[in-house]
Short mmCIF file of C-alpha atoms in Angstrom, two decimals:
data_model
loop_
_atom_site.label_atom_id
_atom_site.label_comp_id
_atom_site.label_asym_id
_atom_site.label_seq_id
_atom_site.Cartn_x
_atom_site.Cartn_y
_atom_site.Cartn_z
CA UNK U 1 -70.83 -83.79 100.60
CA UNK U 2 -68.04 -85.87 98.66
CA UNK U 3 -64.67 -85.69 100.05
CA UNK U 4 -62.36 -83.39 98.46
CA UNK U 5 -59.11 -85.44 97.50
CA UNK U 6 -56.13 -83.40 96.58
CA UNK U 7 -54.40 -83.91 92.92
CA UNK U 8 -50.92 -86.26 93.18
CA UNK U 9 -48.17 -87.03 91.00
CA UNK U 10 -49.46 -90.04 89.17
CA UNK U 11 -47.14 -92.13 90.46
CA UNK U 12 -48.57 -91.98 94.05
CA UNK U 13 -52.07 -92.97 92.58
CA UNK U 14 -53.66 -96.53 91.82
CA UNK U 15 -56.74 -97.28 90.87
CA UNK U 16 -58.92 -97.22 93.54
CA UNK U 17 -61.85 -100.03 95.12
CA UNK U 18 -64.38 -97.32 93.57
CA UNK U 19 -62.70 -97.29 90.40
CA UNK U 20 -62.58 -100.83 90.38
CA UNK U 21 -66.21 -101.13 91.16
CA UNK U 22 -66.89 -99.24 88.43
CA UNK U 23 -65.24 -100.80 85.88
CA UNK U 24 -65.97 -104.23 86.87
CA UNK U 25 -69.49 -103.01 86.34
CA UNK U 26 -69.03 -101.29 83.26
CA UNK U 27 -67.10 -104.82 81.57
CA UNK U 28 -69.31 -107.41 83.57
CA UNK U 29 -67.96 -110.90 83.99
CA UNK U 30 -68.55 -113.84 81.68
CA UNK U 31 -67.09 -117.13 82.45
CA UNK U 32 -66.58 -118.13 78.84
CA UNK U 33 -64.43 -115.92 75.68
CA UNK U 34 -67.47 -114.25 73.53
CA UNK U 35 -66.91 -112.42 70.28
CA UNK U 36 -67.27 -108.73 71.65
CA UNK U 37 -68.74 -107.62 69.08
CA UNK U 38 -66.06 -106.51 66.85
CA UNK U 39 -64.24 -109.48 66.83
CA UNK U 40 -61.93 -109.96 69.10
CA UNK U 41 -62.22 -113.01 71.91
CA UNK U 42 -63.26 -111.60 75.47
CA UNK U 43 -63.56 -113.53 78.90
CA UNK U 44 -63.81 -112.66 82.65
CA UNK U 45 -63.73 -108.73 83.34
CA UNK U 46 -63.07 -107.66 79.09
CA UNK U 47 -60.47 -109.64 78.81
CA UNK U 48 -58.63 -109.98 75.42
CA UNK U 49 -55.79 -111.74 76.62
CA UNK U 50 -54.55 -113.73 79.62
CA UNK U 51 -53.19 -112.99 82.94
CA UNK U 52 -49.70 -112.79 81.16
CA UNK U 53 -50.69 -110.21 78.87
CA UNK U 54 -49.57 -111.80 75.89
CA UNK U 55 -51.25 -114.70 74.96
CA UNK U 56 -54.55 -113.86 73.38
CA UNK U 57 -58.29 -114.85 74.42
CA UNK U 58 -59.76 -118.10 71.87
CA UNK U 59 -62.84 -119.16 71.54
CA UNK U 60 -63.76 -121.85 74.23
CA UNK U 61 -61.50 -120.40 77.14
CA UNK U 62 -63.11 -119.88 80.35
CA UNK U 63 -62.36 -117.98 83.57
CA UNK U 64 -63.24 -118.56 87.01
CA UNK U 65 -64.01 -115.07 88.59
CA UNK U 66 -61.81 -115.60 91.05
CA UNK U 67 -59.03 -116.01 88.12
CA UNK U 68 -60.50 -113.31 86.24
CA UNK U 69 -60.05 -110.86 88.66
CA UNK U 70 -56.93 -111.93 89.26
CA UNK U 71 -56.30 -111.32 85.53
CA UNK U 72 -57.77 -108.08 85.49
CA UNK U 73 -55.25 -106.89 88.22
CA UNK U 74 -52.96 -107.84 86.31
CA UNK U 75 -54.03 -106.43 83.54
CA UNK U 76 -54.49 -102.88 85.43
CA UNK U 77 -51.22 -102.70 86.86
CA UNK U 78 -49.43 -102.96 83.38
CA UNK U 79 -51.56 -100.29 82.27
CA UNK U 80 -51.24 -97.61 84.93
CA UNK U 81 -47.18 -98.39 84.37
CA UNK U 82 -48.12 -97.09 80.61
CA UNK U 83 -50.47 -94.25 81.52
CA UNK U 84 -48.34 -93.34 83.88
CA UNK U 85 -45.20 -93.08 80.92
CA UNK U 86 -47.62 -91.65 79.28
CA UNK U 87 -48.81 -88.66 81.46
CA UNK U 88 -46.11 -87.77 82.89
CA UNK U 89 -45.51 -85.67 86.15
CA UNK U 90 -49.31 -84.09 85.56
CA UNK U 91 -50.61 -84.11 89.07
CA UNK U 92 -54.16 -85.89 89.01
CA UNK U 93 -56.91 -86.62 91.19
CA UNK U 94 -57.91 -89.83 92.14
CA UNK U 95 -61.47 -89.68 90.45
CA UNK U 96 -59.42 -88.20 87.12
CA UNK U 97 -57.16 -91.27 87.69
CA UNK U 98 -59.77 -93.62 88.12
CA UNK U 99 -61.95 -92.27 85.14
CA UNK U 100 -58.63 -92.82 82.80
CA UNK U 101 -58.32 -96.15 84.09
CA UNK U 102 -61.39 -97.34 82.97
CA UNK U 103 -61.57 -95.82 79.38
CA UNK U 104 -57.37 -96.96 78.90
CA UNK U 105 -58.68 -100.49 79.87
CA UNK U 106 -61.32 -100.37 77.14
CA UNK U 107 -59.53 -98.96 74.35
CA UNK U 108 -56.20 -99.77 75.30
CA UNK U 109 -52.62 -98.13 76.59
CA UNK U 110 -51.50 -97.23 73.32
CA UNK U 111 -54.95 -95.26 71.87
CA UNK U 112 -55.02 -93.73 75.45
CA UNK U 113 -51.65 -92.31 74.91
CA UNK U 114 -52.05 -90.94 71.87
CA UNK U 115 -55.09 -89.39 72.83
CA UNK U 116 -56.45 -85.39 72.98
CA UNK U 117 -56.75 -86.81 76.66
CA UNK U 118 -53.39 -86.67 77.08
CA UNK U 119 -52.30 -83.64 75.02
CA UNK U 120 -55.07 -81.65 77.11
CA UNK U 121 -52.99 -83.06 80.25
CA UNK U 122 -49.58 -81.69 78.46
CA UNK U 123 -50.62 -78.37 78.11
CA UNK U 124 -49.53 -75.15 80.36
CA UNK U 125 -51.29 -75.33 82.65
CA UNK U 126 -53.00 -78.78 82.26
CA UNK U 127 -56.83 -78.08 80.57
CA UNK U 128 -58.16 -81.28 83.15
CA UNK U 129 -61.85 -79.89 81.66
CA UNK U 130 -60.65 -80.13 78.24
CA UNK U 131 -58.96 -83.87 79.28
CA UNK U 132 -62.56 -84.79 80.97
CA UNK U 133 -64.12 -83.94 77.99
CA UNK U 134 -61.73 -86.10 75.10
CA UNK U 135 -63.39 -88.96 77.15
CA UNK U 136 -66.77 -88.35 75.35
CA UNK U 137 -65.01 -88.91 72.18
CA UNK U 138 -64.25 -92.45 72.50
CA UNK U 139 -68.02 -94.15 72.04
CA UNK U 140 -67.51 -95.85 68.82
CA UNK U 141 -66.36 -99.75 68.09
CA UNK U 142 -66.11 -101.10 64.67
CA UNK U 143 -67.00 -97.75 63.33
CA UNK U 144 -70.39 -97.20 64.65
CA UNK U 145 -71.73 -95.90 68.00
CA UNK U 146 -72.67 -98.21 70.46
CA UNK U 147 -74.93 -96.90 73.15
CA UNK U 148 -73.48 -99.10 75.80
CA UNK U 149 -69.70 -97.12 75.20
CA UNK U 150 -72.34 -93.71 75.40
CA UNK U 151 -73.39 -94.77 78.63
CA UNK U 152 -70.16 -96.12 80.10
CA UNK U 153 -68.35 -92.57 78.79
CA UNK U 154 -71.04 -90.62 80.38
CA UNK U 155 -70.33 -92.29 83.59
CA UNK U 156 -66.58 -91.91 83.25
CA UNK U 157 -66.87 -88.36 82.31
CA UNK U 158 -68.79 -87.94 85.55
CA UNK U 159 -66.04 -89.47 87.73
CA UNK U 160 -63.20 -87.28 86.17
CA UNK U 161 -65.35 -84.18 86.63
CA UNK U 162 -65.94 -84.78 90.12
CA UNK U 163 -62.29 -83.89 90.81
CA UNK U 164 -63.17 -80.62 89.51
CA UNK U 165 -61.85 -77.14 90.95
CA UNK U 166 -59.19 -79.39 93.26
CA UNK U 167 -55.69 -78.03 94.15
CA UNK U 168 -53.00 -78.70 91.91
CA UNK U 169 -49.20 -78.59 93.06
CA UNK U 170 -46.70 -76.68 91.37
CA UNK U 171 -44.71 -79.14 88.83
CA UNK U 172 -41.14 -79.38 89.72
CA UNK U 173 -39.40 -76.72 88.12
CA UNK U 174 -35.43 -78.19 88.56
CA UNK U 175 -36.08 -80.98 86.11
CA UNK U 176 -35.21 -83.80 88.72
CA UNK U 177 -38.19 -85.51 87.85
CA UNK U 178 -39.23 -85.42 91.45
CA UNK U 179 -42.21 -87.78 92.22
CA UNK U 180 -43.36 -85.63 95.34
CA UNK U 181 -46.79 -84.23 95.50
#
């Protein structure tokens, strides 16, 4: 039986070593940039751009995977500082949280953001079903549907369902912006 993990203010959640398993496996590691398909220079762990997050990925650049995980920290912890802008005080769950992660790091902080994702999250009460769901959405690069993105969205939909039927705290009501669970 899977242990039941209560849902947090996002600000008490990272992503997690399962989380990070997973999306290490859904990105895969490849010492040299590629063309990813669409276009865009990738290297280490889906890398578009360096451990500084500004300068981007060329052709020829290579990563050691010690460096490219390294770069893919760094990479995470910018983003969850976004999502968690983003989101708000929305209590989550850590496999809803780790889920988001992994489909933010694909498609990016700022299509995350402005996704149904997040106005499911927004609504009273939060629809975390409806939120689950918006992940399905997002299987298309270049304008067509790549069956790898299916895949990887199935198995991210599966990890934010899992934190189905958990408690939820009560949202502040004082507007302090209290970060307690």
């Amino acid at each position: 039986m899977p242990v039941m993990t209560p849902r947090l203010r996002n600000t008490l959640l990272t992503l997690s070593l399962t989380g990070l398993i997973s999306l290490v496996g859904y990105e895969g590691y490849r010492r040299q940039a590629y063309d990813d398909g669409v276009g865009v220079q990738t290297v280490g762990y889906g890398s578009t751009v360096h451990a500084d997050g500004k300068t981007p990925v060329k052709a020829g650049d290579t990563l050691t995977p010690d460096r490219a995980l390294i770069t893919l920290g760094a990479h995470v912890s910018r983003l969850e500082m976004q999502m968690r802008a983003c989101i708000g005080p929305v209590p989550l769950a850590q496999p809803e949280w780790d889920a988001y992660v992994s489909l933010a790091y694909n498609i990016g902080a700022a299509a995350f953001c402005k996704s149904g994702i997040v106005r499911a999250l927004h609504a009273t009460p939060p629809d975390y079903g409806g939120a689950c769901a918006q992940i399905r959405r997002w299987v298309y690069a270049g304008g067509k549907k790549l069956p790898g993105l299916v895949k990887r969205r199935e198995g991210e939909y599966r990890l934010c369902r899992g934190a189905d039927s958990l408690p939820t705290p009560a949202l502040p009501t004082s507007g302090d912006g209290a970060n307690t669970p």
